[in-house]
PDB file of C-alpha atoms in Angstrom:
ATOM      1  CA  MET A  23     100.878  94.652 108.872  1.00  0.00           C
ATOM      2  CA  THR A  24     100.871  96.982 105.894  1.00  0.00           C
ATOM      3  CA  ILE A  25     103.270  96.659 103.006  1.00  0.00           C
ATOM      4  CA  GLN A  26     105.217  99.641 104.367  1.00  0.00           C
ATOM      5  CA  ASP A  27     105.502  97.980 107.780  1.00  0.00           C
ATOM      6  CA  VAL A  28     106.698  94.728 106.232  1.00  0.00           C
ATOM      7  CA  ALA A  29     109.197  96.541 103.998  1.00  0.00           C
ATOM      8  CA  ARG A  30     110.703  98.294 107.025  1.00  0.00           C
ATOM      9  CA  HIS A  31     110.703  95.100 109.074  1.00  0.00           C
ATOM     10  CA  SER A  32     112.125  92.768 106.426  1.00  0.00           C
ATOM     11  CA  GLY A  33     114.443  95.095 104.538  1.00  0.00           C
ATOM     12  CA  LEU A  34     112.733  94.077 101.291  1.00  0.00           C
ATOM     13  CA  SER A  35     111.406  96.881  99.112  1.00  0.00           C
ATOM     14  CA  GLU A  36     107.710  97.253  98.407  1.00  0.00           C
ATOM     15  CA  PRO A  37     108.197  96.306  94.725  1.00  0.00           C
ATOM     16  CA  THR A  38     110.082  93.180  95.847  1.00  0.00           C
ATOM     17  CA  LEU A  39     107.249  92.259  98.213  1.00  0.00           C
ATOM     18  CA  ARG A  40     104.746  92.636  95.383  1.00  0.00           C
ATOM     19  CA  TYR A  41     106.975  90.622  93.056  1.00  0.00           C
ATOM     20  CA  TYR A  42     107.385  87.803  95.573  1.00  0.00           C
ATOM     21  CA  GLU A  43     103.604  87.612  95.816  1.00  0.00           C
ATOM     22  CA  GLN A  44     103.256  87.740  92.020  1.00  0.00           C
ATOM     23  CA  VAL A  45     105.657  84.839  91.484  1.00  0.00           C
ATOM     24  CA  GLY A  46     104.114  82.798  94.280  1.00  0.00           C
ATOM     25  CA  LEU A  47     106.876  82.913  96.872  1.00  0.00           C
ATOM     26  CA  VAL A  48     104.350  84.264  99.389  1.00  0.00           C
ATOM     27  CA  GLY A  49     100.645  84.674  99.548  1.00  0.00           C
ATOM     28  CA  PRO A  50      98.260  85.331  98.271  1.00  0.00           C
ATOM     29  CA  ILE A  51      98.294  88.207 100.731  1.00  0.00           C
ATOM     30  CA  GLU A  52      95.006  89.151 102.341  1.00  0.00           C
ATOM     31  CA  ARG A  53      93.504  92.491 101.343  1.00  0.00           C
ATOM     32  CA  ASP A  54      91.729  95.057 103.494  1.00  0.00           C
ATOM     33  CA  GLU A  55      88.084  94.939 102.454  1.00  0.00           C
ATOM     34  CA  SER A  56      87.565  98.695 102.474  1.00  0.00           C
ATOM     35  CA  SER A  57      90.842  99.899 100.929  1.00  0.00           C
ATOM     36  CA  GLY A  58      92.067  96.838  99.043  1.00  0.00           C
ATOM     37  CA  HIS A  59      95.537  97.337 100.566  1.00  0.00           C
ATOM     38  CA  ARG A  60      97.633  94.316 101.441  1.00  0.00           C
ATOM     39  CA  ARG A  61      97.533  93.125 105.049  1.00  0.00           C
ATOM     40  CA  TYR A  62     100.341  90.756 105.947  1.00  0.00           C
ATOM     41  CA  SER A  63      99.868  88.120 108.648  1.00  0.00           C
ATOM     42  CA  GLN A  64     102.556  87.068 111.090  1.00  0.00           C
ATOM     43  CA  GLY A  65     103.046  83.916 109.002  1.00  0.00           C
ATOM     44  CA  ASP A  66     103.552  86.021 105.866  1.00  0.00           C
ATOM     45  CA  VAL A  67     106.139  88.118 107.697  1.00  0.00           C
ATOM     46  CA  GLU A  68     107.977  85.007 108.911  1.00  0.00           C
ATOM     47  CA  ASN A  69     108.082  83.630 105.358  1.00  0.00           C
ATOM     48  CA  LEU A  70     109.377  86.967 104.083  1.00  0.00           C
ATOM     49  CA  GLU A  71     112.086  87.025 106.750  1.00  0.00           C
ATOM     50  CA  VAL A  72     113.293  83.645 105.469  1.00  0.00           C
ATOM     51  CA  LEU A  73     113.221  84.931 101.890  1.00  0.00           C
ATOM     52  CA  ALA A  74     115.089  88.106 102.887  1.00  0.00           C
ATOM     53  CA  CYS A  75     117.844  85.978 104.422  1.00  0.00           C
ATOM     54  CA  LEU A  76     118.060  83.788 101.334  1.00  0.00           C
ATOM     55  CA  ARG A  77     118.163  86.843  99.098  1.00  0.00           C
ATOM     56  CA  ALA A  78     120.909  88.394 101.243  1.00  0.00           C
ATOM     57  CA  VAL A  79     123.148  85.389 100.588  1.00  0.00           C
ATOM     58  CA  GLY A  80     122.432  85.354  96.858  1.00  0.00           C
ATOM     59  CA  VAL A  81     119.900  82.543  96.570  1.00  0.00           C
ATOM     60  CA  GLY A  82     117.862  82.900  93.364  1.00  0.00           C
ATOM     61  CA  ILE A  83     114.097  82.841  92.937  1.00  0.00           C
ATOM     62  CA  GLU A  84     113.877  79.208  91.821  1.00  0.00           C
ATOM     63  CA  ASP A  85     115.954  78.011  94.752  1.00  0.00           C
ATOM     64  CA  MET A  86     113.843  80.195  97.056  1.00  0.00           C
ATOM     65  CA  ARG A  87     110.752  78.522  95.646  1.00  0.00           C
ATOM     66  CA  THR A  88     112.274  75.082  96.251  1.00  0.00           C
ATOM     67  CA  TYR A  89     113.343  76.094  99.750  1.00  0.00           C
ATOM     68  CA  GLN A  90     109.824  77.276 100.604  1.00  0.00           C
ATOM     69  CA  ALA A  91     108.282  74.066  99.249  1.00  0.00           C
ATOM     70  CA  ASN A  92     110.767  71.997 101.237  1.00  0.00           C
ATOM     71  CA  ARG A  93     110.007  73.990 104.389  1.00  0.00           C
ATOM     72  CA  ALA A  94     106.371  73.024 103.992  1.00  0.00           C
ATOM     73  CA  ARG A  95     107.392  69.358 103.738  1.00  0.00           C
ATOM     74  CA  GLY A  96     109.344  69.570 106.980  1.00  0.00           C
ATOM     75  CA  ARG A  97     111.711  66.835 108.055  1.00  0.00           C
ATOM     76  CA  ASP A  98     111.040  64.770 104.923  1.00  0.00           C
ATOM     77  CA  ALA A  99     112.846  67.453 102.919  1.00  0.00           C
ATOM     78  CA  ALA A 100     115.728  68.013 105.356  1.00  0.00           C
ATOM     79  CA  GLY A 101     118.312  66.430 103.058  1.00  0.00           C
ATOM     80  CA  GLU A 102     117.138  68.475 100.090  1.00  0.00           C
ATOM     81  CA  GLN A 103     117.304  71.657 102.175  1.00  0.00           C
ATOM     82  CA  ARG A 104     120.841  70.820 103.274  1.00  0.00           C
ATOM     83  CA  ASP A 105     121.905  70.160  99.685  1.00  0.00           C
ATOM     84  CA  LEU A 106     120.297  73.374  98.417  1.00  0.00           C
ATOM     85  CA  LEU A 107     122.113  75.414 101.062  1.00  0.00           C
ATOM     86  CA  LEU A 108     125.423  73.659 100.478  1.00  0.00           C
ATOM     87  CA  ARG A 109     125.140  74.357  96.720  1.00  0.00           C
ATOM     88  CA  ALA A 110     124.555  78.019  97.523  1.00  0.00           C
ATOM     89  CA  GLY A 111     127.604  77.921  99.783  1.00  0.00           C
ATOM     90  CA  ARG A 112     129.745  76.451  97.006  1.00  0.00           C
ATOM     91  CA  ARG A 113     128.624  79.243  94.664  1.00  0.00           C
ATOM     92  CA  ILE A 114     129.687  81.794  97.264  1.00  0.00           C
ATOM     93  CA  GLU A 115     133.046  80.046  97.720  1.00  0.00           C
ATOM     94  CA  ALA A 116     133.619  80.253  93.952  1.00  0.00           C
ATOM     95  CA  GLU A 117     132.710  83.946  94.005  1.00  0.00           C
ATOM     96  CA  ILE A 118     135.157  84.541  96.862  1.00  0.00           C
ATOM     97  CA  GLU A 119     137.931  82.751  94.959  1.00  0.00           C
ATOM     98  CA  ALA A 120     137.221  84.858  91.884  1.00  0.00           C
ATOM     99  CA  GLN A 121     137.293  88.052  93.944  1.00  0.00           C
ATOM    100  CA  GLN A 122     140.557  86.991  95.596  1.00  0.00           C
ATOM    101  CA  ALA A 123     142.092  86.418  92.159  1.00  0.00           C
ATOM    102  CA  ARG A 124     140.989  89.899  91.063  1.00  0.00           C
ATOM    103  CA  LEU A 125     142.385  91.417  94.234  1.00  0.00           C
ATOM    104  CA  ALA A 126     145.718  89.642  93.762  1.00  0.00           C
ATOM    105  CA  TYR A 127     145.971  91.036  90.244  1.00  0.00           C
ATOM    106  CA  LEU A 128     145.245  94.586  91.413  1.00  0.00           C
ATOM    107  CA  ARG A 129     147.759  94.372  94.248  1.00  0.00           C
ATOM    108  CA  GLU A 130     150.504  92.988  92.043  1.00  0.00           C
ATOM    109  CA  LYS A 131     149.841  95.540  89.317  1.00  0.00           C
ATOM    110  CA  ALA A 132     150.046  98.281  91.961  1.00  0.00           C
ATOM    111  CA  ALA A 133     153.358  96.766  93.087  1.00  0.00           C
ATOM    112  CA  VAL A 134     154.667  97.167  89.514  1.00  0.00           C
ATOM    113  CA  TRP A 135     153.809 100.841  89.584  1.00  0.00           C
ATOM    114  CA  ASP A 136     155.156 101.281  93.089  1.00  0.00           C
ATOM    115  CA  ALA A 137     158.494  99.766  92.064  1.00  0.00           C
ATOM    116  CA  ARG A 138     158.531 101.925  88.926  1.00  0.00           C
ATOM    117  CA  ASP A 139     157.784 105.025  91.021  1.00  0.00           C
ATOM    118  CA  ARG A 140     160.721 104.194  93.291  1.00  0.00           C
ATOM    119  CA  GLY A 141     162.984 103.425  90.321  1.00  0.00           C
ATOM    120  CA  ASP A 142     163.554  99.876  91.586  1.00  0.00           C
ATOM    121  CA  THR A 143     163.880  97.859  88.366  1.00  0.00           C
ATOM    122  CA  ALA A 144     164.594  94.576  90.188  1.00  0.00           C
ATOM    123  CA  ALA A 145     161.397  94.906  92.266  1.00  0.00           C
ATOM    124  CA  GLU A 146     159.475  95.859  89.134  1.00  0.00           C
ATOM    125  CA  GLU A 147     160.671  92.722  87.329  1.00  0.00           C
ATOM    126  CA  GLN A 148     159.654  90.578  90.313  1.00  0.00           C
ATOM    127  CA  ALA A 149     156.257  92.284  90.425  1.00  0.00           C
ATOM    128  CA  TRP A 150     155.721  91.522  86.731  1.00  0.00           C
ATOM    129  CA  VAL A 151     156.289  87.823  87.483  1.00  0.00           C
ATOM    130  CA  ARG A 152     153.640  88.023  90.192  1.00  0.00           C
ATOM    131  CA  VAL A 153     151.300  89.870  87.785  1.00  0.00           C
ATOM    132  CA  ARG A 154     151.667  86.966  85.346  1.00  0.00           C
ATOM    133  CA  ASP A 155     150.840  84.525  88.173  1.00  0.00           C
ATOM    134  CA  ALA A 156     147.813  86.632  89.033  1.00  0.00           C
ATOM    135  CA  LEU A 157     146.702  86.543  85.387  1.00  0.00           C
ATOM    136  CA  ILE A 158     146.957  82.746  85.513  1.00  0.00           C
ATOM    137  CA  GLY A 159     144.724  82.872  88.602  1.00  0.00           C
ATOM    138  CA  LEU A 160     142.230  84.926  86.613  1.00  0.00           C
ATOM    139  CA  GLY A 161     142.310  82.345  83.829  1.00  0.00           C
ATOM    140  CA  MET A 162     143.623  84.871  81.345  1.00  0.00           C
ATOM    141  CA  VAL A 163     147.010  83.212  80.779  1.00  0.00           C
ATOM    142  CA  LYS A 164     147.931  79.540  80.739  1.00  0.00           C
TER     143      LYS A 164
END
């Protein structure tokens, strides 16, 4: 397959494909003798599909490298693979919690303005309490 074919198939851009080869995540990729253009094998494409999935869930280059090395080791590296993926999952959980805290702040701040727009001072005071709680969730107030 050509680099264009692989980019369409994997969802990875051509520069990303070149970079992954450069940093040793895949390859070296065979070259067409007459043109010098990259020619990806089915095995290369399968490796890139794995990398595309890891990238999609936010796994970094070093962890991708470790994952690929562990794949080559097979069952002997199963525990390491599990741990690597669980660490990535914990990072995502932390990101979700942080996003939920941001969302809570925005919603409560909007509630302040909604109450103010309606002239409801009691609701506005209650919303300010919830804004303070949201700020605590953001780690901005103790």
